[in-house]
XYZ file of N, CA and C in Angstrom:
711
model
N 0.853 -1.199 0.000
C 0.000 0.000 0.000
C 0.885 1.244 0.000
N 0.548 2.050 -0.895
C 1.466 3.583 -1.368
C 1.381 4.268 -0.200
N 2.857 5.304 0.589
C 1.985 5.924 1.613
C 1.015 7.125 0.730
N 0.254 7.382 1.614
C -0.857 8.642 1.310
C -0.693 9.771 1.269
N -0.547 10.938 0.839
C 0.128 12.552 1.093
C -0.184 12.873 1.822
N 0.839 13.971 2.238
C 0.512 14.250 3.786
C -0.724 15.489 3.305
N -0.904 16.209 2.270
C -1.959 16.836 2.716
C -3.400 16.313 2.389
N -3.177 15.123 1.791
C -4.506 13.827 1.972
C -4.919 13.718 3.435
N -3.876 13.413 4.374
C -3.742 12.727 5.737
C -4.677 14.426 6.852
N -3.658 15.370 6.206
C -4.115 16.652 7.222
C -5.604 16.915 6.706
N -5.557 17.064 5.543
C -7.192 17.137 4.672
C -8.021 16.230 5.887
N -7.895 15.132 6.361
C -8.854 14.472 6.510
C -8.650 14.699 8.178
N -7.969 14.869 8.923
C -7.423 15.151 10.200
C -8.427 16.397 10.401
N -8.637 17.347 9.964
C -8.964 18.530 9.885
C -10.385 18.633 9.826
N -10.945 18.123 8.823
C -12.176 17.652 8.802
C -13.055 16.693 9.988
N -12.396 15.754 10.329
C -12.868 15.308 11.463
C -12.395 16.106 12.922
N -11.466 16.900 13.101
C -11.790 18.050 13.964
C -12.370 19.258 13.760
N -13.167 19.598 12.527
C -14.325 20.253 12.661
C -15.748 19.433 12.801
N -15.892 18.320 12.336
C -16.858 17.290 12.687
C -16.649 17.402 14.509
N -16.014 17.014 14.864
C -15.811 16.981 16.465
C -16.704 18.055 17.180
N -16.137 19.300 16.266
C -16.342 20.777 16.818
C -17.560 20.936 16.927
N -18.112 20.564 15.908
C -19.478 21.041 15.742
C -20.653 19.872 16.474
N -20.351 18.654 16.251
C -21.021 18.298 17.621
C -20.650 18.314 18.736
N -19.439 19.028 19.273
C -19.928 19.133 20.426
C -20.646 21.096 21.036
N -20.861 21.734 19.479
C -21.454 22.854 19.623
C -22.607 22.297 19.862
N -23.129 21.413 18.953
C -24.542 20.802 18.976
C -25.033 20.588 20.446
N -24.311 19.956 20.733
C -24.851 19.302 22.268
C -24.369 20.492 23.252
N -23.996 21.445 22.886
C -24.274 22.503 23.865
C -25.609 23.440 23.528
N -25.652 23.496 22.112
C -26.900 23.831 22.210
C -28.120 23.309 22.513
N -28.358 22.081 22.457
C -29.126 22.019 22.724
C -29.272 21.082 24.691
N -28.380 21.303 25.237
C -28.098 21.331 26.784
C -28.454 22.473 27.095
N -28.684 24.242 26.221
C -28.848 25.326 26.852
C -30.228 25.662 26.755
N -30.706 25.321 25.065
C -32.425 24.971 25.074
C -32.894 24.131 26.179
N -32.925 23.484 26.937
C -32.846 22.606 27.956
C -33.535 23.169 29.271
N -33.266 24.296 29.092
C -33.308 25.474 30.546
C -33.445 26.948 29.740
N -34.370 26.963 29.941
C -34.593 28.427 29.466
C -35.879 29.102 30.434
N -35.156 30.640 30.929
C -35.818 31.614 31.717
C -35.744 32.412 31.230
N -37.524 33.024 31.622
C -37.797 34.130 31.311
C -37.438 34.365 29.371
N -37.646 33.209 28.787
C -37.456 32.894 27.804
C -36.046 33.592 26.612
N -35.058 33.174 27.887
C -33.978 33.087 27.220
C -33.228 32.120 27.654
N -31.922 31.773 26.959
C -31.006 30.447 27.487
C -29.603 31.203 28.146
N -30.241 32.629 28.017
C -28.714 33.589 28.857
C -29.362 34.455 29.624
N -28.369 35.055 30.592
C -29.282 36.364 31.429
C -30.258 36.972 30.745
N -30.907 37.395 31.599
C -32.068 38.393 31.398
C -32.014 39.899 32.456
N -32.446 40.841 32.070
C -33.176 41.921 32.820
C -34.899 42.564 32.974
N -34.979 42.815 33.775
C -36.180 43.151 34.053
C -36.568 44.665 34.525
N -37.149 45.786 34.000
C -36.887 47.080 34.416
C -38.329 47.578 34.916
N -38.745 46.919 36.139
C -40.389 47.396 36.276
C -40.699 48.992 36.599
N -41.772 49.269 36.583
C -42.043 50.906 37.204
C -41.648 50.899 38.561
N -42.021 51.885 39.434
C -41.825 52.170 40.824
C -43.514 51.754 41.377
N -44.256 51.058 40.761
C -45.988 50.624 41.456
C -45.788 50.033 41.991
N -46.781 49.621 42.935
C -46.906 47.867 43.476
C -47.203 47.157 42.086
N -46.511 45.702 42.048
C -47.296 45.177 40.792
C -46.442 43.527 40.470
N -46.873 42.667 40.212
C -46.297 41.552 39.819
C -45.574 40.974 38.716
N -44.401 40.690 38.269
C -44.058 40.083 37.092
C -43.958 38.779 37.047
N -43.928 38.560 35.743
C -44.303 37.110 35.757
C -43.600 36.614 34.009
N -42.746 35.271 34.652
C -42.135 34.932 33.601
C -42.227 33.228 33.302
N -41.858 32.350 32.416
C -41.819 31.022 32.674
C -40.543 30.747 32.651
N -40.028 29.552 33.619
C -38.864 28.645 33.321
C -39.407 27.289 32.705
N -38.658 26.739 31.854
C -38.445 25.706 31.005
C -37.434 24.698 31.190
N -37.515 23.546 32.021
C -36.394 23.260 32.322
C -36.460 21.296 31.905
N -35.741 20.886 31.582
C -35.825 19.061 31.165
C -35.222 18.578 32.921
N -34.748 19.480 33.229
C -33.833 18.814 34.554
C -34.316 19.350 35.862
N -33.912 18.809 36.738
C -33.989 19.542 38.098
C -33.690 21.211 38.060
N -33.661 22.229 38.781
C -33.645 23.354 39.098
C -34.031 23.923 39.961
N -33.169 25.064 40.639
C -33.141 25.898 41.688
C -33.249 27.034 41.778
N -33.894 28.248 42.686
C -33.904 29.440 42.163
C -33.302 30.347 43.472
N -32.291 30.656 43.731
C -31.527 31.550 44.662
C -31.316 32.948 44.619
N -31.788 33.651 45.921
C -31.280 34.890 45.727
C -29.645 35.287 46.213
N -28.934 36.204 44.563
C -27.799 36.246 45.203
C -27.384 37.509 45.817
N -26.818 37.873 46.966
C -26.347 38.778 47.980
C -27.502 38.501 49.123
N -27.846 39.362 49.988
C -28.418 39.478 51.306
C -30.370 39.669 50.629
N -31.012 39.169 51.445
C -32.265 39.247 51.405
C -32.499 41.036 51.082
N -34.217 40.905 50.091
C -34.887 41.939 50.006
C -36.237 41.935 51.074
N -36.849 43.337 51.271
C -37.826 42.739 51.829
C -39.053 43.651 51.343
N -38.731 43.855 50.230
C -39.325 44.795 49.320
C -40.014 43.630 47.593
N -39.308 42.800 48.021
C -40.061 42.105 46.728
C -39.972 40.399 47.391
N -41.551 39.603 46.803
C -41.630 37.852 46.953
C -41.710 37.463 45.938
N -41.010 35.942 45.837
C -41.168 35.313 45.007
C -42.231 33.865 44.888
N -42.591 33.230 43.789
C -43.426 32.390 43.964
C -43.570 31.647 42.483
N -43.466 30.302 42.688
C -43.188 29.467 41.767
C -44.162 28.614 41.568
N -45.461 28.729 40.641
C -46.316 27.456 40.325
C -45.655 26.428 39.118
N -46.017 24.991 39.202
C -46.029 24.317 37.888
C -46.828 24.568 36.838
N -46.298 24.724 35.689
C -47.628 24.893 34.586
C -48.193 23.713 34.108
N -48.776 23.661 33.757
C -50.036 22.444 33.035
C -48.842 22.147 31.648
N -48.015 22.780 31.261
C -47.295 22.752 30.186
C -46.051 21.857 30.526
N -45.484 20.919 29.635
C -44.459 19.590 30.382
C -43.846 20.481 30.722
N -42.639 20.321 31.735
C -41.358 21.047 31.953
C -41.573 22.510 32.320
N -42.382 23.250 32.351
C -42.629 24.647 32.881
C -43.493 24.716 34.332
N -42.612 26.082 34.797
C -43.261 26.324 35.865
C -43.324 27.766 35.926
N -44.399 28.363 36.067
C -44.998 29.848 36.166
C -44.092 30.744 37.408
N -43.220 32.026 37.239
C -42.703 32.586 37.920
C -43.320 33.607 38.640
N -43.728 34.290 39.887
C -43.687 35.094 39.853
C -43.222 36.476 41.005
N -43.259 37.485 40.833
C -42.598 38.445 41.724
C -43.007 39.485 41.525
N -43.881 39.685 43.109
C -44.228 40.587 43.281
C -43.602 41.492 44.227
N -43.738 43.018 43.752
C -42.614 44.467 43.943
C -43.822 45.149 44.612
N -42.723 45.615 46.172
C -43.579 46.559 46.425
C -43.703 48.265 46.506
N -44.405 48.921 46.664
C -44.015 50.199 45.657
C -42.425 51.375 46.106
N -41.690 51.765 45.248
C -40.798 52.410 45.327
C -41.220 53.489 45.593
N -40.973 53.989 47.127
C -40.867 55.454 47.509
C -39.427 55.753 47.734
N -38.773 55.381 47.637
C -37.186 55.808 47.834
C -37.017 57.160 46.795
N -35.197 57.324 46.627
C -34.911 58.178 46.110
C -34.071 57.732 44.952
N -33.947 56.398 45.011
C -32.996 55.970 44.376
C -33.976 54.299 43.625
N -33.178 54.165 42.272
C -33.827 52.671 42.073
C -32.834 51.436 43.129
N -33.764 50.668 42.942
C -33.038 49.076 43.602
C -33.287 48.021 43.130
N -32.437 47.246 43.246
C -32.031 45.954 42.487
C -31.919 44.626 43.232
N -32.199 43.814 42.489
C -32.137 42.163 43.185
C -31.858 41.485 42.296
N -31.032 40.691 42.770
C -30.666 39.079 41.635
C -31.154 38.081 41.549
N -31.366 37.029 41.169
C -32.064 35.860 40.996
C -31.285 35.297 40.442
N -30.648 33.932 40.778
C -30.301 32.708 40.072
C -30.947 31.748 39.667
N -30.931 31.030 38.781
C -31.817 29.945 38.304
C -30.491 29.161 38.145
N -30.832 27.922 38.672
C -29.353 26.846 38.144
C -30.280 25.568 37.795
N -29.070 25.157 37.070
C -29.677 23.471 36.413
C -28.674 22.643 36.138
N -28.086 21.692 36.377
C -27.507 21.186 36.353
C -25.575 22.381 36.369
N -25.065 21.904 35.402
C -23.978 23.493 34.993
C -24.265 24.498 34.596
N -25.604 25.275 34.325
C -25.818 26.171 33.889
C -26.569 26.846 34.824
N -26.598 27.913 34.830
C -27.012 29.138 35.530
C -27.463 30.477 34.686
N -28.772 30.896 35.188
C -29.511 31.869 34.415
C -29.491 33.238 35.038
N -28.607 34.468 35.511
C -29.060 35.310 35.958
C -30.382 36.452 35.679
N -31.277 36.520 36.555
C -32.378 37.429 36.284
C -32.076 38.676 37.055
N -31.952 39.490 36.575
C -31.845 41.135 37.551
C -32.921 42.241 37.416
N -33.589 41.994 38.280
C -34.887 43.267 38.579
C -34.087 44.319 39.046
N -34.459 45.570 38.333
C -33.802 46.858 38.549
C -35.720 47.618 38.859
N -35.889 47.600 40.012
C -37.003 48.641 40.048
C -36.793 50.126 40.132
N -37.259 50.974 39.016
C -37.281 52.555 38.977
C -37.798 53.356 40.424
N -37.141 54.465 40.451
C -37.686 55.609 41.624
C -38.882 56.140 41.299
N -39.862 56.141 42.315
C -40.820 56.887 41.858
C -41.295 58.256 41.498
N -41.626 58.752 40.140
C -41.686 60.100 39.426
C -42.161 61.036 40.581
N -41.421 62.151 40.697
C -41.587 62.659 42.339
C -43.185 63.620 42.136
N -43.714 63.320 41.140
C -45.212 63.801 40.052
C -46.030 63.237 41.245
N -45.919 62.230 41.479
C -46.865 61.747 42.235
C -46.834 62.094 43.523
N -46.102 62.442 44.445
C -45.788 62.900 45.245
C -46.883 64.239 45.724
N -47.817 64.575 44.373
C -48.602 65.975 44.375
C -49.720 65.294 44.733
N -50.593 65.374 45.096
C -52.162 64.570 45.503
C -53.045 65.460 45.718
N -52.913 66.815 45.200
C -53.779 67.902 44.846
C -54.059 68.317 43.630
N -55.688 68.400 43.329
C -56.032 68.609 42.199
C -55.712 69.701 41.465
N -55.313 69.691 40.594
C -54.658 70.945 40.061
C -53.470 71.410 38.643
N -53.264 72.345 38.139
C -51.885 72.089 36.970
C -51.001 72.890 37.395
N -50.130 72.001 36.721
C -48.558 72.367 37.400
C -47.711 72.808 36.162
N -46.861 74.062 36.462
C -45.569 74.277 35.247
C -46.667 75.006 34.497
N -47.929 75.522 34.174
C -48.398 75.663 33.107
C -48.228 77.251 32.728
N -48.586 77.834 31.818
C -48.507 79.070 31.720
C -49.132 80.143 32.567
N -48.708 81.036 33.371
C -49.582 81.907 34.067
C -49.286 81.523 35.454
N -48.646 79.927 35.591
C -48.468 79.942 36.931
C -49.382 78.463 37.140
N -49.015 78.028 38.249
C -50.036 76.772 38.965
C -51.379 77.134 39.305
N -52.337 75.969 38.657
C -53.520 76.617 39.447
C -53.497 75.264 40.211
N -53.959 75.560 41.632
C -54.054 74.852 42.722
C -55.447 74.731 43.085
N -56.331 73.390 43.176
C -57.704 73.271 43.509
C -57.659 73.597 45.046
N -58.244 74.804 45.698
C -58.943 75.031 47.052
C -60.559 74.945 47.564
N -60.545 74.120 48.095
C -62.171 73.888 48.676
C -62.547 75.204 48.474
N -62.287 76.180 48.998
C -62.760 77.428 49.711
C -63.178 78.204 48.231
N -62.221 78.379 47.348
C -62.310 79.081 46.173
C -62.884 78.469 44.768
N -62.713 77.410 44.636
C -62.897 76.766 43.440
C -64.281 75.440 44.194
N -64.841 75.336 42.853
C -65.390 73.728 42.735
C -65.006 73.254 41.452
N -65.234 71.858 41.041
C -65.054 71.715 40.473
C -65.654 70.443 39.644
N -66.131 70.111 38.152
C -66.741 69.320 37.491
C -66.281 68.878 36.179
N -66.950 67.544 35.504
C -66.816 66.678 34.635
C -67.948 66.935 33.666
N -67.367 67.277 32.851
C -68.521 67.372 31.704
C -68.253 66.485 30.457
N -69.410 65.559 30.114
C -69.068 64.560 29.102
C -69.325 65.384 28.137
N -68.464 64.957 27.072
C -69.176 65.350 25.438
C -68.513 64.353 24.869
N -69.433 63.957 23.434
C -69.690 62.695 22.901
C -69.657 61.479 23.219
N -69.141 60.459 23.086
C -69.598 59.204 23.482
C -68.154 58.879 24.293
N -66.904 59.492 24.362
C -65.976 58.918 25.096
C -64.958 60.088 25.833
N -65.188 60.887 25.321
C -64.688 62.362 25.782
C -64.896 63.156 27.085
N -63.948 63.905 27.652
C -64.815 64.788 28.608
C -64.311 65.170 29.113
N -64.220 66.932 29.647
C -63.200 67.902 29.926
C -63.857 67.987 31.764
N -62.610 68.383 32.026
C -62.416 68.555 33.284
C -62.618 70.213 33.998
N -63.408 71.017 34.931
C -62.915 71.735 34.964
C -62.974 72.429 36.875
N -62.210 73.168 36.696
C -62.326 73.656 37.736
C -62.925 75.224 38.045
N -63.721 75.690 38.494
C -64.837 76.941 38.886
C -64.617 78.198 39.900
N -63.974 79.106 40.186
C -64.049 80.270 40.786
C -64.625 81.221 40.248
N -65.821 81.074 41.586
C -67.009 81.804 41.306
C -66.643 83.799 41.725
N -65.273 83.795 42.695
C -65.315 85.106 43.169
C -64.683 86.150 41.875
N -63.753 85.076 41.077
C -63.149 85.613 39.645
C -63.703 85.591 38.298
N -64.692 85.110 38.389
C -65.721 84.482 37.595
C -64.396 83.921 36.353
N -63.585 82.744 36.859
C -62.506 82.324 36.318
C -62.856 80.741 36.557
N -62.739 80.264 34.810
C -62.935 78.340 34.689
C -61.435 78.365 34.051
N -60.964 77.178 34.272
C -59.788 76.552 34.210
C -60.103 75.012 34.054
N -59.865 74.536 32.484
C -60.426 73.450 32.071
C -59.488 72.603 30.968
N -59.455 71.302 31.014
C -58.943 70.527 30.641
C -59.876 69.478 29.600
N -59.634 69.791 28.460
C -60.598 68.940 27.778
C -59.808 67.866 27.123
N -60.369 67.034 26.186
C -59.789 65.746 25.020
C -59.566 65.031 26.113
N -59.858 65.053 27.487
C -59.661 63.483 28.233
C -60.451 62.576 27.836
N -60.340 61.293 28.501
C -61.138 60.303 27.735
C -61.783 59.496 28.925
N -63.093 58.673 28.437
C -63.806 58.654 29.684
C -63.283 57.637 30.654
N -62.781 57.118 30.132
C -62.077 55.527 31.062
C -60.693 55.682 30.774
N -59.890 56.376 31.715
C -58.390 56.248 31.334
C -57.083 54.894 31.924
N -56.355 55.111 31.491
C -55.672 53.563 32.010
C -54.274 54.263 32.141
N -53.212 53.948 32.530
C -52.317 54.216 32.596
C -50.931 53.719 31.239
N -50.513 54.578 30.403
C -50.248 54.148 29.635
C -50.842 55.056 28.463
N -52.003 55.295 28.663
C -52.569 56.385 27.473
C -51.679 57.192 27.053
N -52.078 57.441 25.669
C -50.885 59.240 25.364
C -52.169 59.640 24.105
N -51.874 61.131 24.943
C -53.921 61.759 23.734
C -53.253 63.394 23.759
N -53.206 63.986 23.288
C -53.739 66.107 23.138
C -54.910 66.206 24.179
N -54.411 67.354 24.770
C -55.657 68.052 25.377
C -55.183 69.336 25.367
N -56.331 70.207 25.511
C -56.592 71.701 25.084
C -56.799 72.128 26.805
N -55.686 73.046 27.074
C -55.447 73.722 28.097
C -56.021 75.121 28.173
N -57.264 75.344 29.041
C -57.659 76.736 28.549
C -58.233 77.625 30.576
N -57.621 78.140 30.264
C -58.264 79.151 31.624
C -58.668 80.517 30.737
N -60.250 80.836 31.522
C -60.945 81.802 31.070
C -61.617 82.536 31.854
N -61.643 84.225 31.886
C -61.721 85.040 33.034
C -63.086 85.877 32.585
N -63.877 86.189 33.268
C -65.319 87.255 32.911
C -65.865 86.442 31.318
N -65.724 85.480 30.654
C -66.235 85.252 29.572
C -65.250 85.625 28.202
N -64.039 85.583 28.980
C -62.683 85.686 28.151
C -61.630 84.780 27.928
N -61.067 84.393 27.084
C -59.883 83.464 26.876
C -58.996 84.077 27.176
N -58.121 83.619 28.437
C -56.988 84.329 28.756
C -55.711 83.850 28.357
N -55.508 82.201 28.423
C -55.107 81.132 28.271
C -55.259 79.906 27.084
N -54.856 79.408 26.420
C -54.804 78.526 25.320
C -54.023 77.637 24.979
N -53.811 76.794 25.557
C -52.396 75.825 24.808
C -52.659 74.368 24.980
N -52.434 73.534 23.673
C -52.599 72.283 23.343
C -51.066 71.664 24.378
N -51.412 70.683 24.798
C -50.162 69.529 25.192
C -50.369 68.378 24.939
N -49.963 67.580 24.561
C -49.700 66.368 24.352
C -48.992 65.583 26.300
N -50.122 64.504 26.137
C -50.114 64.097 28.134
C -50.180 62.714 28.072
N -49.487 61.959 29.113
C -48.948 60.616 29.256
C -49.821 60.341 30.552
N -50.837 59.103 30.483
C -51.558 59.254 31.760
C -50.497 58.152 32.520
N -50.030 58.782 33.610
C -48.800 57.930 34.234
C -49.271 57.156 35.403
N -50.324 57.537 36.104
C -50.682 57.002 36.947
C -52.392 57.098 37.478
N -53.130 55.957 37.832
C -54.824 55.847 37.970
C -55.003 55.355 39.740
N -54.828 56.566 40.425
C -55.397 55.609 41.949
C -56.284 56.348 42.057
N -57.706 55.377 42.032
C -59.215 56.595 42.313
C -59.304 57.060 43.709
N -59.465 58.186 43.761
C -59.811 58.907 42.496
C -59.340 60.014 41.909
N -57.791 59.598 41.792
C -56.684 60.611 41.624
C -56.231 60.195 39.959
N -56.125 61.013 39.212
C -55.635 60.621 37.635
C -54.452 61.314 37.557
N -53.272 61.175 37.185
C -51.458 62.202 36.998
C -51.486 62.203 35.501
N -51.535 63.115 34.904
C -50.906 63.383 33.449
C -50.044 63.817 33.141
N -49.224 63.725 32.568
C -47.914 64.014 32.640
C -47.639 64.893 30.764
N -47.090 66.112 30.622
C -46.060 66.264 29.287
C -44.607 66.201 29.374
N -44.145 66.945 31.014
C -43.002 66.540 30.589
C -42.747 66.519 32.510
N -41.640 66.795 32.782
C -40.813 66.791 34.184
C -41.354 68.113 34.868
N -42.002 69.227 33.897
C -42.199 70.205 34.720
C -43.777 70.943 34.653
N -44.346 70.113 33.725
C -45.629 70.136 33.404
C -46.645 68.942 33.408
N -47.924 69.441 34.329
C -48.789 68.090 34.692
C -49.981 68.457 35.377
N -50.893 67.465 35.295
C -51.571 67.412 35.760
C -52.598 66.222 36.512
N -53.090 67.191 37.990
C -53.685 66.118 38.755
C -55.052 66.547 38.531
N -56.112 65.515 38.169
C -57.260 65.565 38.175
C -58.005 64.713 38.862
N -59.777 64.521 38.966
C -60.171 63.481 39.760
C -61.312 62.770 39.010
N -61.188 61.499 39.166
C -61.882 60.650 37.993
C -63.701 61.125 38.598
């Protein structure tokens, strides 16, 4: 038998160490499909608001698994783990309780499975210091804040058309309305709509300006609208 060339011999050397290579990429991939959180097979993040409120993710796992918190206990957020009706899954969840701090805060979560490990990191936001106002009233606006006072003002909801309906507030000693219209009748948090900003004195337009408003927050019967960091408004559902 002739010997064989050597770049016959490396040709084929070479080839079966990329054959090698690639199954054993194979079988890592699919050892990492295997375990998957929060529907990935690598870290994850999580960036909730500053509310009270629950998230909720699935793990996917063929193997045993564990879920650890890493550094020192929170006592600001629980966790809670059902099985799903689905093979191999189990329903995550974690509930946050609301951020009054000044600062955001963070927690880790491990998920392990056999050699692999899933970090999850909840970063909860500070709460918009907007809310912090719990008086009816607009803020930043032109002319100055108007501030709702029992004593001076009342104030009412007037529907127009089928989903609409301006807000306003009444001083009877100035014969001065200060009104907020294009709201909408059922708001949610999350909305973004125009409304027409108008204060009006003796049967005069003193005031006029459209904004564009982010409804940021719904605790009845308090509504926060937001345009920007220095302009807003609190109304009452």
């Amino acid at each position: 038998m002739r010997d064989l060339p050597l770049a016959f011999v490396l040709s084929c050397l070479l080839g079966w160490l990329c054959l090698a290579a690639c199954e054993r990429r194979q079988e890592s991939r699919n050892e990492d499909i295997d375990f998957v959180v929060n529907g990935r097979v690598g870290d994850s993040e999580l960036h909730p608001s500053a509310d009270i409120q629950t998230l909720r993710f699935e793990v996917f796992s063929k193997n045993k698994w564990t879920c650890s918190k890493e550094g020192s206990e929170v006592d600001w957020l629980s966790f809670e783990m059902v099985e799903s009706e689905k093979k191999n899954t189990w329903n995550i969840s974690f509930t946050l309780t609301e951020n009054t701090g000044n600062a955001p805060r963070t927690a880790v979560f491990l998920f392990s499975s056999a050699s692999l490990t899933r970090r999850v990191t909840i970063t909860q936001s500070v709460e918009d210091p907007i809310f912090r106002t719990h008086t009816i009233g607009a803020y930043g606006v032109p002319g100055g804040d108007i501030v709702f006072d029992r004593e001076r003002f009342q104030y009412s909801r007037l529907l127009y058309g089928t989903q609409f309906l301006s807000f306003r507030l009444y001083e009877p000693s100035a014969a001065r309305v200060v009104s907020l219209s294009g709201l909408f009748r059922q708001m949610e948090a999350g909305m973004r709509f125009p409304v027409l900003y108008r204060v009006s004195e003796e049967g005069y337009t003193r005031i006029l300006e459209r904004f564009e408003v982010q409804v940021i927050r719904v605790r009845t019967p308090l509504v926060w609208l937001k345009k920007d960091e220095n302009t807003y408004f609190v109304i009452k559902e």
